[in-house]
Every structure is written in C-alpha cells, then in structure tokens.
Short mmCIF file of C-alpha atoms in Angstrom, two decimals:
data_model
loop_
_atom_site.label_atom_id
_atom_site.label_comp_id
_atom_site.label_asym_id
_atom_site.label_seq_id
_atom_site.Cartn_x
_atom_site.Cartn_y
_atom_site.Cartn_z
CA MET Y 1462 -33.64 21.68 -0.58
CA LYS Y 1463 -34.19 18.05 -1.41
CA LEU Y 1464 -32.50 16.10 -4.15
CA ASP Y 1465 -34.73 14.68 -6.88
CA THR Y 1466 -34.40 10.94 -6.50
CA SER Y 1467 -37.16 9.65 -8.73
CA GLY Y 1468 -34.50 7.43 -10.28
CA LEU Y 1469 -34.59 5.45 -7.08
CA GLN Y 1470 -38.30 4.71 -7.27
CA SER Y 1471 -39.25 1.17 -6.26
CA PHE Y 1472 -41.41 -0.91 -8.58
CA VAL Y 1473 -43.95 -2.23 -6.10
CA PRO Y 1474 -46.16 0.22 -4.18
CA LEU Y 1475 -46.64 -0.86 -0.57
CA SER Y 1476 -49.44 0.06 1.84
CA ALA Y 1477 -49.26 3.46 3.52
CA PRO Y 1478 -47.04 3.73 6.59
CA ILE Y 1479 -48.72 3.45 9.98
CA ASP Y 1480 -46.61 5.89 11.91
CA ASP Y 1481 -43.26 7.62 11.93
CA LEU Y 1482 -41.48 4.52 13.09
CA CYS Y 1483 -41.95 2.52 9.91
CA PRO Y 1484 -40.70 4.59 6.99
CA ASP Y 1485 -42.61 4.62 3.73
CA LEU Y 1486 -40.64 2.16 1.60
CA SER Y 1487 -42.39 3.06 -1.63
CA ALA Y 1488 -41.28 6.71 -1.49
CA PRO Y 1489 -37.90 7.28 -3.12
CA PRO Y 1490 -35.16 7.73 -0.52
CA THR Y 1491 -34.25 11.38 -0.18
CA PHE Y 1492 -30.95 12.92 0.78
CA ASP Y 1493 -30.64 16.27 2.49
CA LEU Y 1494 -28.29 18.67 0.77
CA PRO Y 1495 -25.93 20.79 2.85
CA ARG Y 1496 -27.03 24.35 3.52
CA SER Y 1497 -23.74 26.11 2.96
CA ALA Y 1498 -22.94 29.42 1.36
CA ASP Y 1499 -20.48 27.87 -1.07
CA PHE Y 1500 -22.24 24.77 -2.36
CA ASP Y 1501 -19.77 24.14 -5.20
CA GLY Y 1502 -16.81 24.50 -2.85
CA PHE Y 1503 -18.38 22.07 -0.44
CA GLN Y 1504 -18.90 19.66 -3.32
CA LYS Y 1505 -15.28 20.04 -4.38
CA ASP Y 1506 -14.02 19.39 -0.85
CA ALA Y 1507 -16.26 16.36 -0.52
CA ILE Y 1508 -15.04 15.04 -3.86
CA GLN Y 1509 -11.40 15.59 -2.92
CA MET Y 1510 -11.94 13.65 0.30
CA VAL Y 1511 -12.94 10.53 -1.61
CA LYS Y 1512 -10.81 11.08 -4.69
CA PRO Y 1513 -7.51 9.34 -3.75
CA ALA Y 1514 -9.41 6.23 -2.80
CA LYS Y 1515 -9.22 4.19 -6.02
CA GLY Y 1516 -6.13 2.52 -4.65
CA THR Y 1517 -7.02 -1.08 -5.26
CA THR Y 1518 -6.81 -3.93 -7.73
CA THR Y 1519 -9.90 -5.82 -8.85
CA LEU Y 1520 -10.35 -7.96 -11.90
CA ALA Y 1521 -12.96 -10.18 -13.52
CA PHE Y 1522 -13.06 -12.26 -16.68
CA ILE Y 1523 -15.43 -14.62 -18.47
CA PHE Y 1524 -14.21 -18.02 -19.56
CA LYS Y 1525 -15.72 -21.30 -20.68
CA GLU Y 1526 -16.99 -22.37 -17.24
CA GLY Y 1527 -18.32 -18.99 -16.04
CA VAL Y 1528 -16.84 -15.86 -14.48
CA ILE Y 1529 -13.84 -15.46 -12.20
CA VAL Y 1530 -13.76 -12.38 -9.96
CA ALA Y 1531 -10.72 -11.46 -7.86
CA ALA Y 1532 -9.61 -8.53 -5.70
CA ASP Y 1533 -7.02 -7.44 -3.16
CA SER Y 1534 -7.97 -6.25 0.33
CA ARG Y 1535 -6.01 -3.10 1.12
CA ALA Y 1536 -7.56 0.25 2.02
CA SER Y 1537 -5.17 3.19 1.90
CA MET Y 1538 -5.59 6.82 2.92
CA GLY Y 1539 -2.82 8.65 1.11
CA GLY Y 1540 0.27 6.83 2.32
CA TYR Y 1541 -1.27 5.22 5.37
CA ILE Y 1542 -2.67 1.72 5.20
CA SER Y 1543 -5.94 1.91 7.05
CA SER Y 1544 -6.81 -1.76 6.64
CA GLN Y 1545 -5.41 -4.92 5.07
CA THR Y 1546 -8.65 -6.89 5.43
CA VAL Y 1547 -11.29 -5.05 3.43
CA LYS Y 1548 -13.94 -7.11 1.67
CA LYS Y 1549 -13.88 -5.75 -1.87
CA ILE Y 1550 -16.08 -8.41 -3.44
CA ILE Y 1551 -19.67 -7.72 -2.47
CA GLU Y 1552 -22.34 -10.38 -2.74
CA ILE Y 1553 -25.43 -8.81 -4.28
CA ASN Y 1554 -27.46 -12.02 -4.33
CA PRO Y 1555 -26.64 -15.75 -4.56
CA TYR Y 1556 -25.84 -15.58 -8.29
CA MET Y 1557 -24.41 -12.07 -8.72
CA ILE Y 1558 -21.40 -10.36 -7.20
CA GLY Y 1559 -19.92 -6.89 -7.51
CA THR Y 1560 -16.43 -5.55 -6.95
CA MET Y 1561 -15.51 -2.47 -4.97
CA ALA Y 1562 -13.14 0.19 -6.19
CA GLY Y 1563 -13.26 3.85 -5.22
CA GLY Y 1564 -15.17 5.04 -2.17
CA ALA Y 1565 -15.87 2.11 0.13
CA ALA Y 1566 -19.06 3.60 1.53
CA ASP Y 1567 -20.37 4.42 -1.93
CA CYS Y 1568 -19.73 0.93 -3.23
CA GLN Y 1569 -21.18 -0.84 -0.20
CA PHE Y 1570 -24.30 1.29 -0.11
CA TRP Y 1571 -25.14 1.17 -3.80
CA HIS Y 1572 -24.43 -2.53 -4.13
CA ARG Y 1573 -26.81 -3.24 -1.28
CA ASN Y 1574 -29.32 -0.92 -2.84
CA LEU Y 1575 -28.90 -2.84 -6.09
CA GLY Y 1576 -29.51 -6.08 -4.21
CA ILE Y 1577 -32.78 -4.67 -2.90
CA LYS Y 1578 -33.82 -3.60 -6.40
CA CYS Y 1579 -32.99 -7.03 -7.82
CA ARG Y 1580 -35.05 -8.78 -5.15
CA LEU Y 1581 -37.99 -6.49 -5.75
CA HIS Y 1582 -37.71 -7.23 -9.47
CA GLU Y 1583 -37.82 -10.96 -8.71
CA LEU Y 1584 -40.90 -10.57 -6.57
CA ALA Y 1585 -42.66 -8.36 -9.10
CA ASN Y 1586 -41.82 -10.37 -12.21
CA LYS Y 1587 -41.54 -13.90 -10.77
CA ARG Y 1588 -38.15 -14.39 -12.41
CA ARG Y 1589 -34.59 -13.42 -11.69
CA ILE Y 1590 -33.20 -10.20 -13.08
CA SER Y 1591 -30.56 -10.54 -15.77
CA VAL Y 1592 -26.99 -9.29 -15.23
CA ALA Y 1593 -27.59 -6.78 -18.02
CA GLY Y 1594 -30.68 -5.50 -16.27
CA ALA Y 1595 -29.02 -5.27 -12.86
CA SER Y 1596 -26.00 -3.42 -14.21
CA LYS Y 1597 -28.31 -1.06 -16.11
CA LEU Y 1598 -30.20 -0.27 -12.88
CA LEU Y 1599 -26.95 0.59 -11.14
CA ALA Y 1600 -25.59 2.58 -14.07
CA ASN Y 1601 -28.73 4.70 -14.26
CA ILE Y 1602 -28.64 5.45 -10.55
CA LEU Y 1603 -24.96 6.43 -10.73
CA TYR Y 1604 -25.61 8.57 -13.80
CA SER Y 1605 -28.24 10.56 -11.95
CA TYR Y 1606 -25.61 11.36 -9.30
CA ARG Y 1607 -23.00 12.29 -11.88
CA GLY Y 1608 -20.77 15.18 -10.79
CA MET Y 1609 -21.79 14.95 -7.15
CA GLY Y 1610 -18.64 13.25 -5.99
CA LEU Y 1611 -19.58 9.58 -5.83
CA SER Y 1612 -16.55 7.42 -6.52
CA VAL Y 1613 -17.54 3.96 -7.75
CA GLY Y 1614 -15.65 1.73 -10.19
CA THR Y 1615 -17.40 -1.60 -10.06
CA MET Y 1616 -17.80 -4.76 -12.08
CA ILE Y 1617 -21.07 -6.69 -11.90
CA ALA Y 1618 -20.52 -10.36 -12.58
CA GLY Y 1619 -23.25 -12.97 -12.58
CA TRP Y 1620 -24.95 -15.91 -14.19
CA ASP Y 1621 -28.36 -15.60 -15.85
CA GLU Y 1622 -30.41 -17.33 -18.60
CA THR Y 1623 -28.03 -16.17 -21.31
CA GLY Y 1624 -25.05 -17.57 -19.43
CA ALA Y 1625 -22.18 -15.65 -17.87
CA GLY Y 1626 -22.48 -11.87 -17.70
CA LEU Y 1627 -19.86 -9.25 -16.89
CA TYR Y 1628 -20.39 -5.49 -16.92
CA TYR Y 1629 -18.17 -2.60 -15.85
CA VAL Y 1630 -20.09 0.31 -14.27
CA ASP Y 1631 -18.59 3.51 -12.94
CA SER Y 1632 -19.62 6.70 -11.19
CA GLU Y 1633 -19.11 8.78 -14.33
CA GLY Y 1634 -22.16 6.92 -15.65
CA GLY Y 1635 -20.29 4.53 -17.94
CA ARG Y 1636 -21.45 0.96 -18.47
CA LEU Y 1637 -19.49 -1.48 -20.60
CA LYS Y 1638 -20.14 -5.10 -21.47
CA GLY Y 1639 -17.01 -7.16 -21.81
CA THR Y 1640 -15.10 -10.37 -21.17
CA ARG Y 1641 -12.02 -9.06 -19.30
CA PHE Y 1642 -11.85 -6.10 -16.93
CA SER Y 1643 -9.51 -4.81 -14.25
CA VAL Y 1644 -10.21 -1.73 -12.15
CA GLY Y 1645 -8.06 0.29 -9.78
CA SER Y 1646 -4.56 1.70 -9.41
CA GLY Y 1647 -3.08 -1.78 -9.75
CA SER Y 1648 -5.04 -2.61 -12.90
CA PRO Y 1649 -2.21 -2.01 -15.44
CA TYR Y 1650 -0.10 -4.64 -13.70
CA ALA Y 1651 -3.01 -7.05 -13.43
CA TYR Y 1652 -3.89 -6.57 -17.12
CA GLY Y 1653 -0.34 -7.49 -18.08
CA VAL Y 1654 -0.51 -10.85 -16.39
CA LEU Y 1655 -4.18 -11.47 -17.22
CA ASP Y 1656 -3.88 -10.71 -20.92
CA ASN Y 1657 -0.78 -12.84 -21.21
CA GLY Y 1658 -2.22 -15.94 -19.58
CA TYR Y 1659 -5.85 -15.76 -20.70
CA ARG Y 1660 -7.44 -18.53 -22.75
CA TYR Y 1661 -11.18 -19.00 -23.16
CA ASP Y 1662 -11.09 -22.73 -22.45
CA MET Y 1663 -9.40 -23.03 -19.10
CA SER Y 1664 -10.49 -25.16 -16.21
CA ILE Y 1665 -11.77 -23.49 -13.07
CA GLU Y 1666 -8.49 -24.15 -11.22
CA GLU Y 1667 -6.39 -22.70 -14.03
CA ALA Y 1668 -8.59 -19.63 -14.25
CA ALA Y 1669 -8.45 -19.13 -10.48
CA GLU Y 1670 -4.67 -19.45 -10.50
CA LEU Y 1671 -4.44 -16.88 -13.32
CA ALA Y 1672 -6.59 -14.45 -11.35
CA ARG Y 1673 -4.59 -15.04 -8.17
CA ARG Y 1674 -1.33 -14.50 -9.99
CA ALA Y 1675 -2.58 -11.30 -11.61
CA ILE Y 1676 -3.68 -9.87 -8.26
CA TYR Y 1677 -0.38 -10.92 -6.67
CA HIS Y 1678 1.66 -9.16 -9.35
CA ALA Y 1679 -0.44 -6.03 -8.97
CA THR Y 1680 0.08 -6.00 -5.20
CA PHE Y 1681 3.82 -6.39 -5.73
CA ARG Y 1682 4.16 -3.39 -8.01
CA ASP Y 1683 1.36 -1.15 -6.81
CA ALA Y 1684 1.83 0.42 -3.38
CA ALA Y 1685 -1.88 0.94 -2.88
CA SER Y 1686 -2.79 -2.73 -3.31
CA GLY Y 1687 -2.03 -5.58 -0.97
CA GLY Y 1688 -3.33 -7.77 1.82
CA VAL Y 1689 -5.27 -10.84 0.77
CA ALA Y 1690 -6.00 -11.97 -2.79
CA SER Y 1691 -9.60 -13.27 -2.86
CA VAL Y 1692 -10.84 -15.27 -5.82
CA TYR Y 1693 -14.54 -15.99 -6.49
CA TYR Y 1694 -16.13 -18.13 -9.17
CA VAL Y 1695 -19.63 -17.51 -10.57
CA GLY Y 1696 -21.21 -20.44 -12.35
CA PRO Y 1697 -24.63 -21.90 -13.17
CA SER Y 1698 -25.30 -22.62 -9.50
CA GLY Y 1699 -24.28 -19.19 -8.24
CA TRP Y 1700 -21.10 -17.74 -6.80
CA LYS Y 1701 -18.54 -19.56 -4.70
CA LYS Y 1702 -15.47 -18.24 -2.94
CA LEU Y 1703 -12.49 -20.26 -4.12
CA SER Y 1704 -9.58 -18.88 -2.11
CA GLY Y 1705 -8.23 -16.06 -0.02
CA ASP Y 1706 -4.43 -16.10 0.08
CA ASP Y 1707 -2.23 -13.65 1.94
CA VAL Y 1708 -0.15 -11.93 -0.69
CA GLY Y 1709 2.93 -11.79 1.52
CA GLU Y 1710 2.99 -15.57 1.63
CA LEU Y 1711 2.15 -15.91 -2.08
CA HIS Y 1712 5.34 -14.05 -2.96
CA PHE Y 1713 7.57 -16.58 -1.26
CA ARG Y 1714 5.53 -19.44 -2.69
CA TYR Y 1715 6.03 -18.18 -6.25
CA TYR Y 1716 9.61 -17.01 -5.69
CA PRO Y 1717 11.15 -19.10 -2.92
CA VAL Y 1718 14.22 -17.64 -1.27
CA ALA Y 1719 17.31 -19.56 -2.32
CA PRO Y 1720 19.85 -19.90 0.48
CA ASN Y 1721 22.81 -17.66 -0.27
CA PRO Y 1722 26.06 -19.57 -0.79
CA THR Y 1723 28.41 -18.26 1.88
CA GLU Y 1724 31.34 -16.47 0.32
CA GLN Y 1725 33.52 -16.06 3.35
CA GLU Y 1726 32.88 -17.68 6.65
CA MET Y 1727 34.51 -16.63 9.87
CA ALA Y 1728 35.91 -19.57 11.75
CA GLU Y 1729 37.08 -19.73 15.33
CA VAL Y 1730 40.83 -19.33 15.55
CA SER Y 1731 42.25 -21.96 17.83
CA PRO Y 1732 44.42 -20.36 20.51
CA ALA Y 1733 47.96 -20.73 19.34
CA MET D 285 1.63 13.64 -2.38
CA SER D 286 4.50 15.75 -1.17
CA ILE D 287 8.02 15.60 -2.56
CA PHE D 288 9.14 13.62 0.48
CA GLU D 289 6.61 10.92 -0.37
CA TYR D 290 7.62 10.68 -4.03
CA ASN D 291 9.96 7.72 -3.55
CA GLY D 292 8.95 6.39 -0.12
CA SER D 293 11.34 5.33 2.62
CA ALA D 294 11.61 4.14 6.21
CA LEU D 295 14.63 4.47 8.48
CA VAL D 296 15.27 3.76 12.13
CA ALA D 297 18.34 3.71 14.35
CA MET D 298 18.54 2.41 17.91
CA VAL D 299 21.11 2.48 20.69
CA GLY D 300 22.10 -0.64 22.57
CA LYS D 301 24.81 -1.59 25.05
CA ASN D 302 28.06 -0.44 23.44
CA CYS D 303 26.48 -0.99 20.05
CA PHE D 304 23.94 0.50 17.70
CA ALA D 305 21.64 -0.75 14.97
CA ILE D 306 20.43 1.09 11.90
CA ALA D 307 17.73 -0.30 9.62
CA SER D 308 15.91 0.73 6.47
CA ASP D 309 13.35 -0.58 4.02
CA ARG D 310 14.36 -1.53 0.48
CA ARG D 311 11.70 -0.05 -1.78
CA LEU D 312 12.32 2.48 -4.49
CA GLY D 313 9.07 3.69 -6.00
CA VAL D 314 7.75 6.45 -8.20
CA GLN D 315 4.61 7.46 -6.33
CA LEU D 316 2.50 4.31 -6.31
CA GLN D 317 4.59 2.23 -8.71
CA THR D 318 7.40 0.11 -7.26
CA ILE D 319 10.54 0.28 -9.36
CA ALA D 320 13.12 -1.59 -7.30
CA THR D 321 13.21 -3.74 -4.19
CA ASP D 322 16.93 -3.49 -3.42
CA PHE D 323 17.52 0.23 -3.02
CA GLN D 324 20.33 1.10 -0.63
CA ARG D 325 19.56 3.81 1.88
CA ILE D 326 22.19 3.17 4.54
CA PHE D 327 25.76 4.04 3.66
CA LYS D 328 29.04 3.44 5.45
CA ILE D 329 31.18 6.47 6.10
CA HIS D 330 33.81 4.56 8.04
CA ASP D 331 33.87 1.36 10.08
CA LYS D 332 32.11 2.91 13.04
CA LEU D 333 29.90 5.49 11.33
CA TYR D 334 26.85 4.91 9.20
CA ILE D 335 24.41 7.34 7.68
CA GLY D 336 20.90 6.53 6.50
CA LEU D 337 19.14 8.95 4.19
CA SER D 338 15.38 9.05 3.63
CA GLY D 339 13.34 11.15 1.25
CA LEU D 340 13.86 11.91 -2.43
CA ALA D 341 16.06 9.14 -3.85
CA THR D 342 18.12 11.34 -6.15
CA ASP D 343 19.01 13.61 -3.25
CA VAL D 344 19.85 10.55 -1.14
CA GLN D 345 22.44 9.47 -3.67
CA THR D 346 23.85 12.95 -4.33
CA LEU D 347 24.06 13.85 -0.67
CA TYR D 348 25.83 10.58 0.13
CA GLN D 349 28.37 11.22 -2.62
CA ARG D 350 29.01 14.75 -1.32
CA LEU D 351 29.42 13.51 2.24
CA ALA D 352 31.75 10.67 1.22
CA PHE D 353 33.88 13.21 -0.66
CA ARG D 354 34.07 15.54 2.35
CA HIS D 355 34.94 12.69 4.69
CA LYS D 356 37.70 11.41 2.42
CA LEU D 357 39.20 14.92 2.31
CA TYR D 358 39.05 15.05 6.10
CA GLN D 359 40.77 11.65 6.30
CA LEU D 360 43.56 12.86 4.03
CA ARG D 361 44.08 16.06 5.98
CA GLU D 362 43.68 14.79 9.54
CA GLU D 363 44.88 11.21 8.98
CA ARG D 364 42.04 9.84 11.08
CA ASP D 365 38.32 9.07 10.89
CA MET D 366 35.71 11.65 11.78
CA LYS D 367 33.96 11.45 15.11
CA PRO D 368 30.18 10.93 14.82
CA GLU D 369 29.43 14.27 16.52
CA THR D 370 31.69 16.11 14.10
CA PHE D 371 30.12 14.30 11.15
CA ALA D 372 26.66 15.27 12.31
CA SER D 373 27.74 18.91 12.39
CA LEU D 374 29.16 18.51 8.89
CA VAL D 375 25.86 17.12 7.57
CA SER D 376 23.93 19.86 9.29
CA ALA D 377 26.12 22.57 7.76
CA LEU D 378 25.92 21.00 4.30
CA LEU D 379 22.12 20.91 4.48
CA TYR D 380 21.81 24.48 5.72
CA GLU D 381 24.02 25.71 2.86
CA LYS D 382 21.03 24.87 0.69
CA ARG D 383 18.56 26.66 2.95
CA PHE D 384 16.58 28.21 0.08
CA GLY D 385 16.68 25.21 -2.24
CA PRO D 386 17.11 22.25 0.06
CA TYR D 387 17.98 18.65 -0.44
CA PHE D 388 14.73 16.76 0.18
CA CYS D 389 16.37 14.30 2.55
CA GLN D 390 16.15 13.50 6.23
CA PRO D 391 19.35 11.88 7.43
CA VAL D 392 19.77 9.47 10.31
CA ILE D 393 23.34 9.28 11.60
CA ALA D 394 24.55 6.46 13.82
CA GLY D 395 28.08 5.83 15.04
CA LEU D 396 30.35 4.71 17.84
CA GLY D 397 32.28 7.62 19.31
CA ASP D 398 35.28 7.77 21.60
CA ASP D 399 35.34 4.85 24.04
CA ASN D 400 32.78 3.18 21.77
CA VAL D 401 29.86 5.15 23.19
CA PRO D 402 27.01 4.86 20.67
CA PHE D 403 25.77 8.09 19.09
CA ILE D 404 22.60 8.60 17.07
CA CYS D 405 20.95 11.69 15.69
CA THR D 406 18.50 12.73 13.03
CA MET D 407 17.91 15.95 11.14
CA ASP D 408 15.20 17.56 9.10
CA CYS D 409 15.88 18.59 5.52
CA LEU D 410 17.37 21.92 6.61
CA GLY D 411 19.86 20.52 9.10
CA ALA D 412 18.18 20.90 12.48
CA LYS D 413 19.92 18.31 14.64
CA GLU D 414 17.95 16.16 17.01
CA LEU D 415 20.10 14.06 19.33
CA ALA D 416 18.47 11.14 21.08
CA LYS D 417 19.56 8.61 23.64
CA ASP D 418 17.30 5.78 22.54
CA PHE D 419 16.07 5.79 18.94
CA VAL D 420 15.53 8.04 15.94
CA VAL D 421 13.23 7.52 12.96
CA SER D 422 12.74 9.06 9.54
CA GLY D 423 10.79 8.55 6.32
CA THR D 424 7.20 8.13 5.17
CA ALA D 425 6.56 5.52 7.86
CA SER D 426 7.98 7.70 10.64
CA GLU D 427 4.76 8.06 12.61
CA SER D 428 4.23 4.31 12.76
CA LEU D 429 7.92 3.88 13.58
CA TYR D 430 7.70 6.28 16.53
CA GLY D 431 4.88 4.25 17.97
CA ALA D 432 6.55 0.91 17.40
CA CYS D 433 9.93 1.99 18.79
CA GLU D 434 8.40 3.69 21.81
CA SER D 435 6.68 0.50 22.83
CA MET D 436 9.41 -2.01 21.90
CA TYR D 437 12.56 -0.17 23.01
CA LYS D 438 14.46 -1.01 26.20
CA PRO D 439 17.78 0.56 27.20
CA ASN D 440 21.05 -1.41 27.23
CA MET D 441 20.10 -4.23 24.91
CA GLU D 442 22.73 -6.67 23.71
CA PRO D 443 23.38 -6.81 19.93
CA GLU D 444 21.20 -9.89 19.32
CA GLU D 445 18.22 -8.52 21.21
CA LEU D 446 18.74 -5.11 19.60
CA PHE D 447 18.60 -6.71 16.17
CA GLU D 448 15.33 -8.46 17.00
CA THR D 449 13.79 -5.30 18.40
CA ILE D 450 14.75 -3.01 15.55
CA SER D 451 13.65 -5.58 12.96
CA GLN D 452 10.24 -6.06 14.55
CA ALA D 453 9.75 -2.31 14.91
CA LEU D 454 10.69 -1.74 11.27
CA LEU D 455 8.62 -4.55 9.79
CA SER D 456 5.47 -3.79 11.75
CA SER D 457 5.68 -0.10 10.87
CA ILE D 458 6.27 -0.57 7.15
CA ASP D 459 3.34 -2.98 7.03
CA ARG D 460 1.17 0.04 7.76
CA ASP D 461 2.75 2.23 5.08
CA CYS D 462 1.96 1.91 1.37
CA LEU D 463 5.13 3.63 0.24
CA SER D 464 7.84 1.72 2.09
CA GLY D 465 8.63 -1.90 2.60
CA TRP D 466 9.36 -4.76 0.27
CA GLY D 467 12.00 -6.12 2.68
CA GLY D 468 14.39 -4.64 5.20
CA HIS D 469 18.11 -4.05 5.64
CA VAL D 470 19.66 -4.01 9.12
CA PHE D 471 23.19 -3.14 10.26
CA VAL D 472 24.20 -3.97 13.84
CA VAL D 473 27.54 -2.38 14.73
CA THR D 474 29.61 -3.27 17.78
CA PRO D 475 33.21 -2.20 18.54
CA THR D 476 34.53 -5.44 17.03
CA GLU D 477 32.20 -6.34 14.18
CA VAL D 478 29.45 -5.23 11.83
CA GLN D 479 26.54 -7.54 11.03
CA GLU D 480 24.58 -6.78 7.90
CA ARG D 481 21.29 -8.61 7.47
CA THR D 482 18.45 -8.57 4.97
CA LEU D 483 14.95 -9.02 6.36
CA LYS D 484 12.24 -11.06 4.69
CA GLY D 485 9.15 -8.88 4.72
CA ARG D 486 5.76 -8.59 3.03
CA MET D 487 6.22 -7.79 -0.64
CA ASP D 488 3.03 -5.83 -1.07
#
C-alpha cells in the first residue's frame, strides 16, 4: 500500500531514468506504509514517540531593518538531555531560513525538501520564490500528512520583493502570517520578554540583543530549553548569523555574582 | 512524567578519609517550569548527621519535619544524638509505615558514626536500605550521577579533594538532566568542622 503523494509533485519534468541507479526525480517520492495488523495503534505509538519533542524555544520577529530569528540548541528526550548543540535554525537558501521545533528529523527533512522546491521554482520561473509562496508550499505538504504523526512547528523567515516576510507553519496544517512569533515549550517566557522590549524601529544590534535576552530568559525558566542562543538576521542581502552565545555564560553576564560580604570569619587563635 | 519527576532533583553523597560530602542541586520546578533556584534539599539532623531528600518537594519538606520531630524526641529521652545507623533504621521504618500510600521521596543519609567513621546510605521510597562504602546517588539525574561518580571516585580522599570530586560529578551529571540543576549545594563534614558551599552552575 503506497501513500498518495501527488502533493509532492515537482514542477519540471525531467528525462526518463536510465537505470535503477538514478531514481526518477520527476515522480513524486513515495513512502511505504507499515504492514501491521493494527495500523491505527502503530500510528498512535509512532506519534507518541515524537510527541514530547517540542521542548525548545524559537522566536522570530520583523522590524524596520528586516527579520531577526533566534533559537536555543537543546534536544531533550523526556528528562534526559540528548544534546546541547542542535542546530535549530535551518538555512533553506541564501535569503530564507526556517526554525525547528518538534521532531528534529521531520523539520530537517521537510525544510530541505522545501529548499529543493524553491530552487526548482527559481529555475522554472527565472525568479526567486516569495516567502509567502515558500511557506504555502510547506503548509500544503504538511496538511496532506495531517494526522499521520509529523511534528513540525516552524517559522519561515525571509526577504523577497515585498520586503521582510515571516510565516508560522505547523504540522496541523496551520499557516499564519505575522510580525512576532515564538514556538516551543519555552515560548511563553520568550513572549514575555519579546513583547515587553519590542519596538518596530530598532537597530540591528538592539533587535539581536532583544532576541538573545528573550531566548536566555526562556532557557532559564524552561527545563527543556538551553545550550546556545543563536541569533540570525535576514535582510535585503540574505541571512547572516549574528551570534551564538552559551546560555550558561549569558546568565552570569546579565546577573554577575556579587561577592558575599563575610558575616563571621574564623581567625587563627594564637597559642596562648 | 512520573510523580518522582514532577519537581526534579539530584543528590549525591560520597565517603572520604574520616569525612563525608553530600551535595544537591538547587532547582524547584513544576514539570518543565522552573519556580525557584534556591530550594533546600539537604537538612541537618545534628552536627554529624545530614539527610538529603529527593523526589516530590512537598514530601521532602513533610518528611524532614517528621524526622526532625522524631530526632528531637530521641534527644530529649536519651540525652544524646542519634547514631547514623540508628537514624537510617528510623527513616526506613517511617517510610515503610506508609507502604500503601508512600512518601514519594528517596532519601540519602550521610553521617559520622562512632570514632568518626563515615556512614552513607540511600533508600527507595518504601524504605529499602542500601548501604555503600563509596557513594550513593538519588534523584532524576541518578543514572548520570552513577556514571560520573563511578569514574571520578577514589577511596580515602581528603576533604578538599572530596569537595572537588563531588562537585564535578554533580555538575556534569545535572548538565545532562533537564529537570535538575540551576546551581549546586555541597556540605563537606569532618569531625571538627562543616563546610557549606554553593556551586556556580549552568542556569539552563
């Protein structure tokens, strides 16, 4: 039983494959479905395996100069920290980036797939795809897999002819256009700091510092977020990584430890 | 997440040369949210006996209050402090009394007995005692702690070296656990003095 993946159809038909070694790129990629007696139960188990994984903090906002995108770098499996150095900001192409929240494999695969689609669009139409178009492509793909256990909570941020673009796309099939988003278990804490400090006309440094601070506060309060706070900027000339600060060090930079005044000090007693 | 992982905790106790060290993390959380970063998990029973309690925070506090009460009664009746072995039996009995509705706590007991011989033991939530000669661990980070202690521990360490070892073991283990951390608290107890230190750790 093969899954219907006509939603994944490429735009440009290529010449027929020569042999088994080079796969037919124009045919939609197909996924084998498991042959188990209890298909729904298998689905449920698969979904439960990925479910706890939205432990993360990612945020993005549009301001006067472009888009700032920031994320932490912790991957947690239940209580165990499996990695503190996960790349959660995925570069789709030189002027568009996406954030990862949810299943790591799902996000990595579908972002790369989106990158392929965007490049094919460029080649077919001789112009870059808009952020709205790219996010719509991804949203439609995710919608066709709705209910199958994909876990993706991503923001697509980029720069196109209309200026800065920011869309939130998730595996339930939702797609929202907006100016400020935060996704993940640490998002309530990040929203608090972000909403408080946000102004449309900030400089790039101020905006980056706001994003860094918001991620730091989320990692402090949320157990499932931590590691390194990465900040990216997307402007007219594409994206640029601004900083990657270890959150453990950021804490002591923002709140330096004051030396405790000694209350009682033991002194050597001179032999009487 | 199980009830033992509701608040998050990490505890370790180690034996040195005529001394012991007991250390804990400082986080109090409600599942993933961190509420406090100065929660006390290690309590003094008397000058040479400390108990650390991991698990559900409300049971940690209640159990400590019950144990302090029982020890004070003992002091009034016997006019002396309890030996660590006796105290461990007391904790075990108190936990087993609640066999069918237990306290969700795993205690770590550390003390200096007669002739200042260090004593450590741990228990599960029903009171099964586990005596050890080297180190005992407890809490959500216990698996990481076992690994860290096993590799870093040496017998007969002096108090300074013991402090370094237990701190490194604690910090590296809680850095691999989402639910514990946000600093550390270490007590190093010798026959003549008690050193209490706060560790600077990752606050994420």
